[in-house]
Short mmCIF file of C-alpha atoms and ligand atoms in Angstrom, two decimals:
data_model
loop_
_atom_site.label_atom_id
_atom_site.label_comp_id
_atom_site.label_asym_id
_atom_site.label_seq_id
_atom_site.Cartn_x
_atom_site.Cartn_y
_atom_site.Cartn_z
CA UNK A 1 -21.36 5.62 13.08
CA UNK A 2 -19.56 7.44 10.28
CA UNK A 3 -17.56 4.61 8.72
CA UNK A 4 -14.91 6.93 7.30
CA UNK A 5 -14.43 9.36 10.21
CA UNK A 6 -10.70 9.84 10.74
CA UNK A 7 -10.60 13.32 12.22
CA UNK A 8 -7.44 13.83 14.25
CA UNK A 9 -5.83 10.59 13.08
CA UNK A 10 -2.20 10.64 11.93
CA UNK A 11 -1.21 8.54 8.92
CA UNK A 12 1.86 7.57 6.92
CA UNK A 13 1.49 6.24 3.37
CA UNK A 14 4.59 4.73 1.80
CA UNK A 15 4.90 5.34 -1.93
CA UNK A 16 2.36 8.15 -1.77
CA UNK A 17 3.59 10.20 -4.71
CA UNK A 18 1.64 8.42 -7.44
CA UNK A 19 -1.06 5.86 -8.19
CA UNK A 20 -2.79 4.00 -5.36
CA UNK A 21 -0.64 5.61 -2.65
CA UNK A 22 -1.41 9.14 -3.84
CA UNK A 23 -5.15 8.46 -4.03
CA UNK A 24 -4.99 6.88 -0.57
CA UNK A 25 -3.17 9.83 0.99
CA UNK A 26 -5.77 12.23 -0.39
CA UNK A 27 -8.70 10.03 0.68
CA UNK A 28 -7.32 9.73 4.22
CA UNK A 29 -7.01 13.53 4.37
CA UNK A 30 -10.56 13.96 3.03
CA UNK A 31 -11.69 11.79 5.95
CA UNK A 32 -9.89 14.03 8.43
CA UNK A 33 -6.40 12.58 8.87
CA UNK A 34 -3.10 14.42 8.71
CA UNK A 35 -0.94 12.51 6.25
CA UNK A 36 2.77 12.03 5.59
CA UNK A 37 3.86 10.28 2.41
CA UNK A 38 7.13 8.76 1.26
CA UNK A 39 8.50 8.64 -2.26
CA UNK A 40 11.75 7.56 -3.87
CA UNK A 41 12.09 9.51 -7.11
CA UNK A 42 8.89 11.45 -7.87
CA UNK A 43 9.56 14.58 -5.81
CA UNK A 44 7.37 16.86 -7.94
CA UNK A 45 4.43 14.45 -7.88
CA UNK A 46 4.87 14.08 -4.10
CA UNK A 47 4.73 17.88 -3.70
CA UNK A 48 1.49 17.93 -5.73
CA UNK A 49 -0.04 15.27 -3.46
CA UNK A 50 0.94 17.35 -0.41
CA UNK A 51 -0.84 20.33 -1.96
CA UNK A 52 -3.97 18.21 -2.47
CA UNK A 53 -3.80 17.02 1.16
CA UNK A 54 -3.47 20.61 2.35
CA UNK A 55 -6.40 21.64 0.15
CA UNK A 56 -8.61 19.42 2.35
CA UNK A 57 -7.56 21.48 5.37
CA UNK A 58 -5.32 18.78 6.81
CA UNK A 59 -1.56 18.75 7.29
CA UNK A 60 0.55 16.93 4.72
CA UNK A 61 4.22 16.47 4.03
CA UNK A 62 6.48 14.32 1.88
CA UNK A 63 9.60 12.42 2.86
CA UNK A 64 12.20 11.06 0.45
CA UNK A 65 12.76 7.44 1.52
CA UNK A 66 13.71 4.56 -0.74
CA UNK A 67 11.79 1.52 0.50
CA UNK A 68 14.83 -0.62 -0.28
CA UNK A 69 16.90 1.36 2.23
CA UNK A 70 16.01 0.19 5.75
CA UNK A 71 17.56 3.16 7.51
CA UNK A 72 15.71 5.58 5.23
CA UNK A 73 12.40 3.82 5.97
CA UNK A 74 13.07 3.86 9.72
CA UNK A 75 14.01 7.53 9.53
CA UNK A 76 10.81 8.27 7.58
CA UNK A 77 8.64 6.67 10.26
CA UNK A 78 10.52 8.60 12.96
CA UNK A 79 10.13 11.87 11.02
CA UNK A 80 6.40 11.26 10.49
CA UNK A 81 5.98 10.72 14.23
CA UNK A 82 8.00 13.83 14.98
CA UNK A 83 6.25 16.17 12.55
CA UNK A 84 2.71 14.80 12.93
CA UNK A 85 3.03 14.33 16.68
CA UNK A 86 2.42 10.57 16.58
CA UNK A 87 1.23 7.89 14.21
CA UNK A 88 -2.10 6.02 14.20
CA UNK A 89 -2.17 4.48 10.71
CA UNK A 90 0.51 2.93 8.50
CA UNK A 91 -0.40 2.27 4.88
CA UNK A 92 2.32 -0.01 3.51
CA UNK A 93 1.93 0.65 -0.21
CA UNK A 94 5.29 1.29 -1.90
CA UNK A 95 5.93 -1.46 -4.42
CA UNK A 96 7.35 -2.20 -7.82
CA UNK A 97 6.08 -4.38 -10.62
CA UNK A 98 8.07 -7.17 -12.23
CA UNK A 99 7.17 -8.95 -15.43
CA UNK A 100 9.42 -11.62 -16.91
CA UNK A 101 9.81 -15.36 -17.23
CA UNK A 102 11.88 -16.90 -14.46
CA UNK A 103 14.39 -17.94 -17.12
CA UNK A 104 14.82 -14.31 -18.18
CA UNK A 105 14.92 -12.51 -14.83
CA UNK A 106 18.28 -12.07 -13.09
CA UNK A 107 19.23 -12.43 -9.45
CA UNK A 108 19.52 -8.64 -9.39
CA UNK A 109 15.84 -8.48 -10.42
CA UNK A 110 15.02 -10.87 -7.58
CA UNK A 111 16.91 -8.80 -5.02
CA UNK A 112 15.45 -5.47 -6.22
CA UNK A 113 11.84 -6.64 -6.10
CA UNK A 114 12.15 -8.38 -2.74
CA UNK A 115 13.99 -5.36 -1.29
CA UNK A 116 11.04 -3.06 -2.01
CA UNK A 117 7.98 -5.32 -1.99
CA UNK A 118 8.90 -7.50 1.00
CA UNK A 119 11.84 -6.13 2.98
CA UNK A 120 10.63 -2.53 2.67
CA UNK A 121 7.18 -3.45 3.92
CA UNK A 122 8.60 -5.52 6.79
CA UNK A 123 10.89 -2.67 7.88
CA UNK A 124 8.10 -0.09 7.72
CA UNK A 125 5.80 -2.39 9.71
CA UNK A 126 8.51 -3.01 12.30
CA UNK A 127 9.22 0.70 12.73
CA UNK A 128 5.52 1.53 12.94
CA UNK A 129 4.86 -1.29 15.41
CA UNK A 130 7.24 0.39 17.83
CA UNK A 131 5.31 3.65 17.82
CA UNK A 132 1.65 2.90 17.04
CA UNK A 133 -0.65 3.43 20.02
CA UNK A 134 -3.19 0.88 21.24
CA UNK A 135 -5.87 0.69 18.57
CA UNK A 136 -3.48 1.63 15.74
CA UNK A 137 -3.93 0.34 12.21
CA UNK A 138 -1.70 -1.22 9.57
CA UNK A 139 -2.96 -1.73 6.04
CA UNK A 140 -0.74 -3.37 3.44
CA UNK A 141 -1.27 -3.30 -0.32
CA UNK A 142 -0.74 -6.78 -1.73
CA UNK A 143 -2.06 -8.12 -5.04
CA UNK A 144 -4.55 -10.61 -6.39
CA UNK A 145 -1.48 -12.30 -7.90
CA UNK A 146 -0.76 -13.67 -4.43
CA UNK A 147 -3.77 -15.98 -4.78
CA UNK A 148 -3.98 -16.67 -8.50
CA UNK A 149 -1.42 -16.20 -11.28
CA UNK A 150 -3.26 -16.05 -14.60
CA UNK A 151 -0.41 -15.52 -17.06
CA UNK A 152 3.30 -16.28 -17.47
CA UNK A 153 5.87 -13.78 -16.29
CA UNK A 154 4.55 -13.08 -12.82
CA UNK A 155 6.41 -15.61 -10.64
CA UNK A 156 8.64 -13.03 -8.97
CA UNK A 157 5.92 -10.44 -8.42
CA UNK A 158 3.46 -13.07 -7.14
CA UNK A 159 6.08 -14.48 -4.79
CA UNK A 160 6.78 -11.03 -3.36
CA UNK A 161 3.08 -10.36 -2.78
CA UNK A 162 2.45 -13.85 -1.31
CA UNK A 163 5.04 -13.10 1.36
CA UNK A 164 2.85 -10.26 2.61
CA UNK A 165 0.08 -12.69 3.54
CA UNK A 166 2.37 -14.28 6.12
CA UNK A 167 3.65 -10.91 7.29
CA UNK A 168 0.10 -9.66 7.74
CA UNK A 169 -1.05 -12.67 9.75
CA UNK A 170 2.07 -12.54 11.92
CA UNK A 171 1.62 -8.83 12.57
CA UNK A 172 -1.99 -9.42 13.62
CA UNK A 173 -0.76 -11.94 16.19
CA UNK A 174 2.20 -9.83 17.36
CA UNK A 175 0.13 -6.66 17.80
CA UNK A 176 -3.28 -7.99 18.77
CA UNK A 177 -2.64 -7.66 22.49
CA UNK A 178 -2.32 -3.90 21.92
CA UNK A 179 -5.54 -3.70 19.92
CA UNK A 180 -3.56 -2.86 16.78
CA UNK A 181 -5.01 -4.40 13.62
CA UNK A 182 -3.14 -5.48 10.50
CA UNK A 183 -4.93 -6.22 7.24
CA UNK A 184 -4.02 -6.60 3.60
CA UNK A 185 -5.88 -5.37 0.54
CA UNK A 186 -5.51 -7.59 -2.53
CA UNK A 187 -6.23 -5.43 -5.58
CA UNK A 188 -6.83 -6.72 -9.06
CA UNK A 189 -5.64 -4.65 -12.02
CA UNK A 190 -5.73 -0.97 -11.09
CA UNK A 191 -5.21 1.77 -13.67
CA UNK A 192 -1.88 3.38 -12.67
CA UNK A 193 1.42 3.99 -14.38
CA UNK A 194 2.56 0.59 -13.06
CA UNK A 195 -0.30 -1.13 -14.88
CA UNK A 196 -2.11 1.20 -17.32
CA UNK A 197 -5.60 0.23 -18.41
CA UNK A 198 -4.49 0.84 -22.01
CA UNK A 199 -1.17 -1.01 -21.63
CA UNK A 200 0.06 -4.08 -23.50
CA UNK A 201 -1.12 -6.52 -20.80
CA UNK A 202 -4.49 -4.88 -20.15
CA UNK A 203 -6.75 -6.96 -22.41
CA UNK A 204 -5.36 -10.23 -21.06
CA UNK A 205 -5.94 -9.07 -17.48
CA UNK A 206 -9.49 -7.92 -18.22
CA UNK A 207 -10.26 -11.36 -19.68
CA UNK A 208 -9.85 -12.87 -16.20
CA UNK A 209 -12.26 -10.47 -14.46
CA UNK A 210 -16.00 -10.64 -13.81
CA UNK A 211 -16.17 -6.85 -14.23
CA UNK A 212 -14.81 -5.91 -17.64
CA UNK A 213 -12.67 -2.99 -16.51
CA UNK A 214 -9.64 -2.03 -14.45
CA UNK A 215 -10.21 -0.66 -10.97
CA UNK A 216 -9.27 2.90 -10.04
CA UNK A 217 -6.79 4.06 -7.38
CA UNK A 218 -9.72 5.79 -5.67
CA UNK A 219 -11.54 2.45 -5.28
CA UNK A 220 -8.52 1.00 -3.46
CA UNK A 221 -8.18 4.19 -1.41
CA UNK A 222 -11.80 3.88 -0.24
CA UNK A 223 -11.05 0.39 1.07
CA UNK A 224 -7.99 1.66 2.92
CA UNK A 225 -10.08 4.39 4.57
CA UNK A 226 -12.64 1.75 5.57
CA UNK A 227 -9.97 -0.45 7.16
CA UNK A 228 -8.50 2.59 8.94
CA UNK A 229 -11.89 3.72 10.22
CA UNK A 230 -13.97 3.09 13.33
CA UNK A 231 -16.14 0.34 11.84
CA UNK A 232 -13.33 -2.19 11.43
CA UNK A 233 -11.68 -2.41 14.84
CA UNK A 234 -12.45 -6.16 15.10
CA UNK A 235 -11.04 -7.05 11.66
CA UNK A 236 -7.42 -8.21 11.76
CA UNK A 237 -5.09 -10.66 10.06
CA UNK A 238 -7.33 -10.90 7.04
CA UNK A 239 -7.44 -10.00 3.36
CA UNK A 240 -9.83 -7.66 1.59
CA UNK A 241 -10.03 -8.72 -2.04
CA UNK A 242 -10.77 -5.84 -4.39
CA UNK A 243 -10.21 -7.44 -7.75
CA UNK A 244 -13.15 -6.97 -10.11
CA UNK A 245 -13.93 -10.67 -9.77
CA UNK A 246 -10.45 -11.99 -10.58
CA UNK A 247 -10.96 -14.70 -7.94
CA UNK A 248 -14.59 -15.48 -8.88
P1 LIG B 301 2.75 3.19 -9.20
O1 LIG B 301 3.97 2.75 -9.95
O2 LIG B 301 1.73 4.00 -9.89
O3 LIG B 301 3.20 3.97 -7.87
C1 LIG B 301 4.13 3.37 -7.04
C2 LIG B 301 4.37 4.26 -5.86
O4 LIG B 301 5.33 3.60 -5.02
C3 LIG B 301 4.95 5.60 -6.25
O5 LIG B 301 4.51 6.59 -5.36
C4 LIG B 301 6.45 5.35 -6.09
O6 LIG B 301 7.15 6.53 -5.77
C5 LIG B 301 6.47 4.42 -4.92
N1 LIG B 301 7.69 3.62 -4.92
C6 LIG B 301 8.11 2.74 -5.86
N2 LIG B 301 9.30 2.25 -5.51
C7 LIG B 301 9.62 2.84 -4.33
C8 LIG B 301 10.72 2.75 -3.47
N3 LIG B 301 11.77 1.96 -3.75
N4 LIG B 301 10.72 3.49 -2.35
C9 LIG B 301 9.69 4.31 -2.05
N5 LIG B 301 8.61 4.44 -2.83
C10 LIG B 301 8.59 3.71 -3.96
O7 LIG B 301 2.13 1.84 -8.64
P2 LIG B 301 0.68 1.49 -8.08
O8 LIG B 301 0.07 2.67 -7.46
O9 LIG B 301 -0.03 0.76 -9.13
O10 LIG B 301 1.09 0.42 -6.96
C11 LIG B 301 1.00 0.68 -5.57
C12 LIG B 301 0.98 -0.65 -4.85
O11 LIG B 301 -0.16 -1.39 -5.29
C13 LIG B 301 2.20 -1.53 -5.12
O12 LIG B 301 2.55 -2.20 -3.93
C14 LIG B 301 1.68 -2.50 -6.16
O13 LIG B 301 2.40 -3.71 -6.16
C15 LIG B 301 0.24 -2.67 -5.70
N6 LIG B 301 -0.68 -3.16 -6.70
C16 LIG B 301 -0.88 -2.50 -7.89
C17 LIG B 301 -1.77 -3.01 -8.81
C18 LIG B 301 -2.02 -2.37 -10.13
O14 LIG B 301 -2.62 -3.03 -11.00
N7 LIG B 301 -1.66 -1.11 -10.35
C19 LIG B 301 -2.51 -4.26 -8.56
C20 LIG B 301 -2.23 -4.87 -7.30
C21 LIG B 301 -1.36 -4.33 -6.41
P3 LIG B 301 8.32 7.10 -6.72
O15 LIG B 301 7.74 7.38 -8.05
O16 LIG B 301 8.79 8.31 -6.00
O17 LIG B 301 9.35 6.01 -6.80
#
């Protein structure tokens, strides 16, 4: 069995214009899938990702859809189904970081982060659940901060990512009768513009790892392809930790 064979599969990656989502969209295409991506503000970067998808010989297109806007997310799923001709794989990736002590963050900060990191993922999962065929896949990008918070300033972000554990387990139960799997990847620090490996918090994060380096978006993308592929049809409701030993 080719563990990464996705020829003919149809995928949607939310937040696919940059970072982990962009690497994931390209990796899915390299494995044979046609891929739609959403973005909220990085139109040029999204167009570049589409070009890279097309360079693999697969179809790609980008949809402007703010994850905080439920109707835009629902419309994006509908458009992906329309243009691709169906949907087999949802990668729920769009997310925002939040760093600040609880005494410094505002209620607007709370609402903004939950709107994207929790509500946006729930809405995308709900819309995809209505259209995925038997055997479809959902893969959500969480964070190692859901299990272990190693520094101050992460209460809001960790809370938002912890919520996804419950969502993922519930989705596995709701969709299991249709053979649809739902799993969550829990990355440690990954070198993206959200969390640069040379950023102000990088050394502190590295100090909590067994491997003394940040992960790459491509390493997360490879795990997504694995969970979307033929080898993992009996894995559901679980977490794949990809954290450089953050939990060790
Ligand atoms: P980046 O900031 O590099 O990229 C974020 C992506 O999400 C971009 O494509 C961005 O598109 C999109 N996005 C952000 N807000 C919205 C929105 N409101 N609506 C639609 N799309 C949106 O982040 P990462 O690649 O690092 O993060 C991706 C996911 O991985 C997130 O869920 C994050 O929490 C998680 N993660 C990241 C880790 C890290 O260390 N980097 C560690 C653990 C988890 P646009 O620019 O168009 O807004």
